[in-house]
CSV table of N, CA and C in Angstrom, one decimal:
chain,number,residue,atom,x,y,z
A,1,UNK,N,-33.7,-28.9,-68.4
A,1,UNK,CA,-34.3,-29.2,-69.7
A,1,UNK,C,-35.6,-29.8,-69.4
A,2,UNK,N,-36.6,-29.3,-70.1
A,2,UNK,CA,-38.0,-30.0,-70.2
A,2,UNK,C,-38.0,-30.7,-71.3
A,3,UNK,N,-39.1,-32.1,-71.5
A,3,UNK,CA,-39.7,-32.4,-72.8
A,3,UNK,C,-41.0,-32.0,-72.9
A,4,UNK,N,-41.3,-31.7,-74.0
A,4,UNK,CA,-42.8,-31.7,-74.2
A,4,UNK,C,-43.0,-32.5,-75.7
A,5,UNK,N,-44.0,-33.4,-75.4
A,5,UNK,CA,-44.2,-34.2,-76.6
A,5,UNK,C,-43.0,-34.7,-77.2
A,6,UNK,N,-42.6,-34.7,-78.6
A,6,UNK,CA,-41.4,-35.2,-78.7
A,6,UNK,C,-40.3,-34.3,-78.9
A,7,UNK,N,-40.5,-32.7,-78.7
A,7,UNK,CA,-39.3,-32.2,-79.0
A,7,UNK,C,-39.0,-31.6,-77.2
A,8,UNK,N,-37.2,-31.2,-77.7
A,8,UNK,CA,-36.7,-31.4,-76.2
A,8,UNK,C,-36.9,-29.6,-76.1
A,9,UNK,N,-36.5,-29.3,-74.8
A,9,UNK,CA,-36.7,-27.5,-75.2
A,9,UNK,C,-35.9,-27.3,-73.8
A,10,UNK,N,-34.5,-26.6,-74.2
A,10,UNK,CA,-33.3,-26.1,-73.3
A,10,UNK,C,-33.7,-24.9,-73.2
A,11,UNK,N,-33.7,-24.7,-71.3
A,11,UNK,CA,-33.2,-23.4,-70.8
A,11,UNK,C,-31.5,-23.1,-70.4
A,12,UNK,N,-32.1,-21.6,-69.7
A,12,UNK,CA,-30.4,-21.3,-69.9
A,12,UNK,C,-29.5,-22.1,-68.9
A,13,UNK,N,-29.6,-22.9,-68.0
A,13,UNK,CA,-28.7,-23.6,-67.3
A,13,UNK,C,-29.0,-25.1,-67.7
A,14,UNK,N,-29.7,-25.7,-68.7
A,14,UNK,CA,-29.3,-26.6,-69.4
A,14,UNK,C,-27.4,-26.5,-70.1
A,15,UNK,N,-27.2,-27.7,-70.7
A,15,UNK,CA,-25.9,-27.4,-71.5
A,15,UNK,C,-25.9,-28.2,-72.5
A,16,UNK,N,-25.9,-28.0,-73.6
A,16,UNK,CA,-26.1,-29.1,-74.9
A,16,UNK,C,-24.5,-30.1,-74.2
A,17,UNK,N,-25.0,-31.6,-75.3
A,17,UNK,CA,-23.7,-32.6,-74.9
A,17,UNK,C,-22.7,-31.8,-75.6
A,18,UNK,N,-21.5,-32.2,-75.4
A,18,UNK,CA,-19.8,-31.7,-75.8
A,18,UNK,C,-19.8,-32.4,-76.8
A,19,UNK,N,-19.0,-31.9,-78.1
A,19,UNK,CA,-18.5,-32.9,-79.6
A,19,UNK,C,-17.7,-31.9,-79.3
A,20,UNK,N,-16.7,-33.5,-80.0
A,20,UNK,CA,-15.5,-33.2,-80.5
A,20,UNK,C,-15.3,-32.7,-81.9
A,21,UNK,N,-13.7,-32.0,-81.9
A,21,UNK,CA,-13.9,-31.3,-83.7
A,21,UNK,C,-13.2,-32.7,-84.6
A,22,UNK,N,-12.6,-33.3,-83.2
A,22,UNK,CA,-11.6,-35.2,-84.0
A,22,UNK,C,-12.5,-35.6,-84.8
A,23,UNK,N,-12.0,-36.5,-85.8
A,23,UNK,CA,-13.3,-37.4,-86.3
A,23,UNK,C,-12.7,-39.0,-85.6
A,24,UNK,N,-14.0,-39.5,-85.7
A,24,UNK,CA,-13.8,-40.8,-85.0
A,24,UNK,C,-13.0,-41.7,-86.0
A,25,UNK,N,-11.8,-42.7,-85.2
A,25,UNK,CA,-11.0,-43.4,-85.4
A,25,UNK,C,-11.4,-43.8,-86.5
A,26,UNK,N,-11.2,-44.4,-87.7
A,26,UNK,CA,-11.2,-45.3,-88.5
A,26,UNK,C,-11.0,-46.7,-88.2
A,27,UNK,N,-12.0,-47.1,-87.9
A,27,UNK,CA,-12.3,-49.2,-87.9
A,27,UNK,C,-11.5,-49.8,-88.5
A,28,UNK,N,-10.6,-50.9,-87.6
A,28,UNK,CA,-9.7,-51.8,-88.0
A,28,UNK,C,-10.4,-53.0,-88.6
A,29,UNK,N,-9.9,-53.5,-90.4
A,29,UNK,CA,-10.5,-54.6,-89.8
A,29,UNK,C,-10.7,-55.5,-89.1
A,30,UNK,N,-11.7,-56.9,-89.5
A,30,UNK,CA,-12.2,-57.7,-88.2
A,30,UNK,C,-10.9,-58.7,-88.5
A,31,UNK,N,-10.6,-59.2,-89.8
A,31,UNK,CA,-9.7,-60.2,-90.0
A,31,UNK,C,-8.6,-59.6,-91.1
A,32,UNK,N,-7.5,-59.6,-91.0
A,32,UNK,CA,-6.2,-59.6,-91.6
A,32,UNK,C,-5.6,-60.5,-92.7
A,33,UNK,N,-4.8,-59.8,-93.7
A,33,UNK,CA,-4.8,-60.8,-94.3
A,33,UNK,C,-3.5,-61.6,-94.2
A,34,UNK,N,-2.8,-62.6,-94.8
A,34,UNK,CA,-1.6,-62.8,-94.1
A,34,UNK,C,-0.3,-61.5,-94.6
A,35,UNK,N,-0.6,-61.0,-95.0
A,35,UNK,CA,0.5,-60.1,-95.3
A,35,UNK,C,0.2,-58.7,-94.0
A,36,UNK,N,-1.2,-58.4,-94.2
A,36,UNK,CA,-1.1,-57.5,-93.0
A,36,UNK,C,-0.8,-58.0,-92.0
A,37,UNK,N,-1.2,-59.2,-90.8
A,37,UNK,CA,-0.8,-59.8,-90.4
A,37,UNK,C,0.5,-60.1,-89.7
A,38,UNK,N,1.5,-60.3,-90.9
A,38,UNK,CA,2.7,-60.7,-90.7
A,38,UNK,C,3.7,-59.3,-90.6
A,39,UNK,N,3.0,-58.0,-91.0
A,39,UNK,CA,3.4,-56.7,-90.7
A,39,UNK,C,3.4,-56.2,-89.0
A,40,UNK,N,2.1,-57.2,-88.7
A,40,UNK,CA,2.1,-56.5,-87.1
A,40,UNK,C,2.9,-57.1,-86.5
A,41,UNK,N,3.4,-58.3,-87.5
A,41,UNK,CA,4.2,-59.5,-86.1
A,41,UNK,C,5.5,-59.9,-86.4
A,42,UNK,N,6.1,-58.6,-87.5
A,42,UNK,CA,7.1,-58.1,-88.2
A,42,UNK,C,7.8,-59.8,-88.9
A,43,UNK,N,7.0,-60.4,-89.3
A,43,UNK,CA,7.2,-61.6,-90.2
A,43,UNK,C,6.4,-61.5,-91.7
A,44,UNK,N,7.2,-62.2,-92.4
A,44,UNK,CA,6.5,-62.2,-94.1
A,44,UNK,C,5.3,-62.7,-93.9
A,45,UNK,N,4.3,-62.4,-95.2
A,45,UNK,CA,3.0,-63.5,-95.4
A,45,UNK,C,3.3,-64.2,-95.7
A,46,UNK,N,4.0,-64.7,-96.3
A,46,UNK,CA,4.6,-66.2,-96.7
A,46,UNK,C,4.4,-67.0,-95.8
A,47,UNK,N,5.8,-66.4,-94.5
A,47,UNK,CA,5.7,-67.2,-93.4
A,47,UNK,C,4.7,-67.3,-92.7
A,48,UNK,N,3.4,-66.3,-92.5
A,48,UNK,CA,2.3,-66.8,-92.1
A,48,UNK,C,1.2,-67.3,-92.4
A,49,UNK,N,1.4,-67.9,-94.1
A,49,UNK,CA,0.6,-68.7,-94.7
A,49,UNK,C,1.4,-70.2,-94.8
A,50,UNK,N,2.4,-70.1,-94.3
A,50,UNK,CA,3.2,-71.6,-94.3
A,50,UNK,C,2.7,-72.1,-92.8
A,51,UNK,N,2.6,-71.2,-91.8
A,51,UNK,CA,2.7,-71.5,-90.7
A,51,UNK,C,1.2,-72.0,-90.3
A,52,UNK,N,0.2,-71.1,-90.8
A,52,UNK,CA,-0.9,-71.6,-90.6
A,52,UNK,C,-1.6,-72.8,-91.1
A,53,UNK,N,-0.8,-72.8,-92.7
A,53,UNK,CA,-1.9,-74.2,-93.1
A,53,UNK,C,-0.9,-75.1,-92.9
A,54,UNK,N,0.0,-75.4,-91.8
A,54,UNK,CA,0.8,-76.3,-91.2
A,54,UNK,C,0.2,-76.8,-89.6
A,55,UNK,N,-0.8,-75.7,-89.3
A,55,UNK,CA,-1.5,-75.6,-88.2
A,55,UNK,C,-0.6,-75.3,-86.8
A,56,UNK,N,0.3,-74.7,-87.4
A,56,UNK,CA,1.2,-74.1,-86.1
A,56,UNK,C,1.0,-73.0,-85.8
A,57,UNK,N,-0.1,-72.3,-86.5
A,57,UNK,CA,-0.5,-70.7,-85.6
A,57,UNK,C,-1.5,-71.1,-85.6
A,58,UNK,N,-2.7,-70.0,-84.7
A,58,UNK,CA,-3.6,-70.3,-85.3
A,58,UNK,C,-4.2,-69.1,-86.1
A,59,UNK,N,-5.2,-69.4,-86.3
A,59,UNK,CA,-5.6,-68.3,-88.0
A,59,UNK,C,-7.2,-68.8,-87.7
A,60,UNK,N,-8.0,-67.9,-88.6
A,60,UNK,CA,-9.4,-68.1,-89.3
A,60,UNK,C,-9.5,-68.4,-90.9
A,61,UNK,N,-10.2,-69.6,-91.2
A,61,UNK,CA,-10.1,-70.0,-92.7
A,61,UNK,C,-11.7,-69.6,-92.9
A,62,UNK,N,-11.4,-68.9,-94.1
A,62,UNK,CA,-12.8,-69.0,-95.1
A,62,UNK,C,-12.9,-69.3,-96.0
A,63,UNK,N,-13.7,-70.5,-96.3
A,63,UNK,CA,-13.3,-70.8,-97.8
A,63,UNK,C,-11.7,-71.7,-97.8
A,64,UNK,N,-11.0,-71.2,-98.6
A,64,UNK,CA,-9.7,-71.5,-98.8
A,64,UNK,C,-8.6,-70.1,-98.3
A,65,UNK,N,-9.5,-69.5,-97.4
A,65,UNK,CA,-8.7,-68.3,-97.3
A,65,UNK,C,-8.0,-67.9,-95.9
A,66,UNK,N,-6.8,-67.9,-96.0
A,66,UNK,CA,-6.3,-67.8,-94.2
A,66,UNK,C,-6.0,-66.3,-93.8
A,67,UNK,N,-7.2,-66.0,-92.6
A,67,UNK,CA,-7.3,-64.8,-92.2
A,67,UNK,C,-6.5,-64.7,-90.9
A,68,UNK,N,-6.6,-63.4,-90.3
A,68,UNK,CA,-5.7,-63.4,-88.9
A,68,UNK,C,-7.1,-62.7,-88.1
A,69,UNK,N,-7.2,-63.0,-86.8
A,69,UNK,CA,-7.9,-61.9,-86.0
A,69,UNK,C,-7.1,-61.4,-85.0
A,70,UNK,N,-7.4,-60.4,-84.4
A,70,UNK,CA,-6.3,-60.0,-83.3
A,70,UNK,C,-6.1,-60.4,-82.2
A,71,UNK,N,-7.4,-61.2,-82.1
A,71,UNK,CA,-7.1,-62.6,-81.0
A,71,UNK,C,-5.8,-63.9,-81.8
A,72,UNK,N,-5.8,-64.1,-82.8
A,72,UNK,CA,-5.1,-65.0,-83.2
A,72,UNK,C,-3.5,-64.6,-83.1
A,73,UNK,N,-3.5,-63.4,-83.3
A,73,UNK,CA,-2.3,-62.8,-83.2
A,73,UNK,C,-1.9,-62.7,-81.6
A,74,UNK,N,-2.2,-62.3,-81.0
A,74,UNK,CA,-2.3,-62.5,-79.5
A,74,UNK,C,-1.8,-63.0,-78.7
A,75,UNK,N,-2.5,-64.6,-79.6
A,75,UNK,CA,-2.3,-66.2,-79.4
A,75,UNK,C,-0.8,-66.2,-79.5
A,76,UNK,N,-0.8,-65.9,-81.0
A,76,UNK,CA,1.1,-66.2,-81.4
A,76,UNK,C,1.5,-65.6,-80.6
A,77,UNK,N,1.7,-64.2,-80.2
A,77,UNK,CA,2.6,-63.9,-79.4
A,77,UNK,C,2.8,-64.8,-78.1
A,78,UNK,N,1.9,-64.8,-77.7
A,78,UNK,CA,2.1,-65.5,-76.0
A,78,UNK,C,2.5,-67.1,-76.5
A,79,UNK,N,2.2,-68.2,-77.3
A,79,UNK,CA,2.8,-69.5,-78.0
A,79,UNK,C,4.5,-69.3,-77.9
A,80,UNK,N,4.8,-67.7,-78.3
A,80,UNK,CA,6.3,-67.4,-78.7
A,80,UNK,C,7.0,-67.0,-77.6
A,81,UNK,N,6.8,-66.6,-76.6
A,81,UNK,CA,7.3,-66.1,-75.8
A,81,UNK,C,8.3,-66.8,-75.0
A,82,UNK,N,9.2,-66.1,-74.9
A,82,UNK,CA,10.3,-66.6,-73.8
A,82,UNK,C,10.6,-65.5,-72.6
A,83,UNK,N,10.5,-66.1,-71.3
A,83,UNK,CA,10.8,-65.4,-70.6
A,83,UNK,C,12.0,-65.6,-70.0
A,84,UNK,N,12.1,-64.8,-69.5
A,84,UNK,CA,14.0,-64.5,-68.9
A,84,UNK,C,14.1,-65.5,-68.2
A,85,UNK,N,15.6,-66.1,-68.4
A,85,UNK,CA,15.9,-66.9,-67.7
A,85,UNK,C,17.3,-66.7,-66.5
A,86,UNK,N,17.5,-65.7,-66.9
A,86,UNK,CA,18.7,-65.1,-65.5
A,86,UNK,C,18.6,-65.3,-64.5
């Protein structure tokens, strides 16, 4: 491949980049609300709006609003964990 100026100009053992025909993933969002939240961590929102403004998980507040990130979820899991005792 040469440039000249600003357009590019392919010969025949050049090879354009590869695309895919997938479309790109769909973006998760950044914060959860407690009901999605409590879907990944197969608990109610309830229980993850009791739990957080009890300060026993932790969570992200905006406002008056209690969000999850998937670092917070993370968190809970590894807080919860039990490992074998056999």
């Amino acid at each position: 491949m040469t440039q000249t100026d600003d357009a590019t100009t392919w010969t025949e053992t050049d090879h354009a980049p590869e695309t895919t025909s997938a479309a790109a993933p769909a973006r998760q969002p950044l914060l959860l609300t407690p009901d999605e939240a409590g879907a990944r961590v197969r608990r109610s929102g309830g229980w993850m709006r009791r739990k957080a403004a009890a300060g026993e998980i932790p969570c992200t507040v905006l406002g008056r609003t209690i969000l999850f990130s998937d670092t917070d979820l993370d968190d809970l899991v590894v807080m919860h964990h039990r490992p074998a005792t056999g």
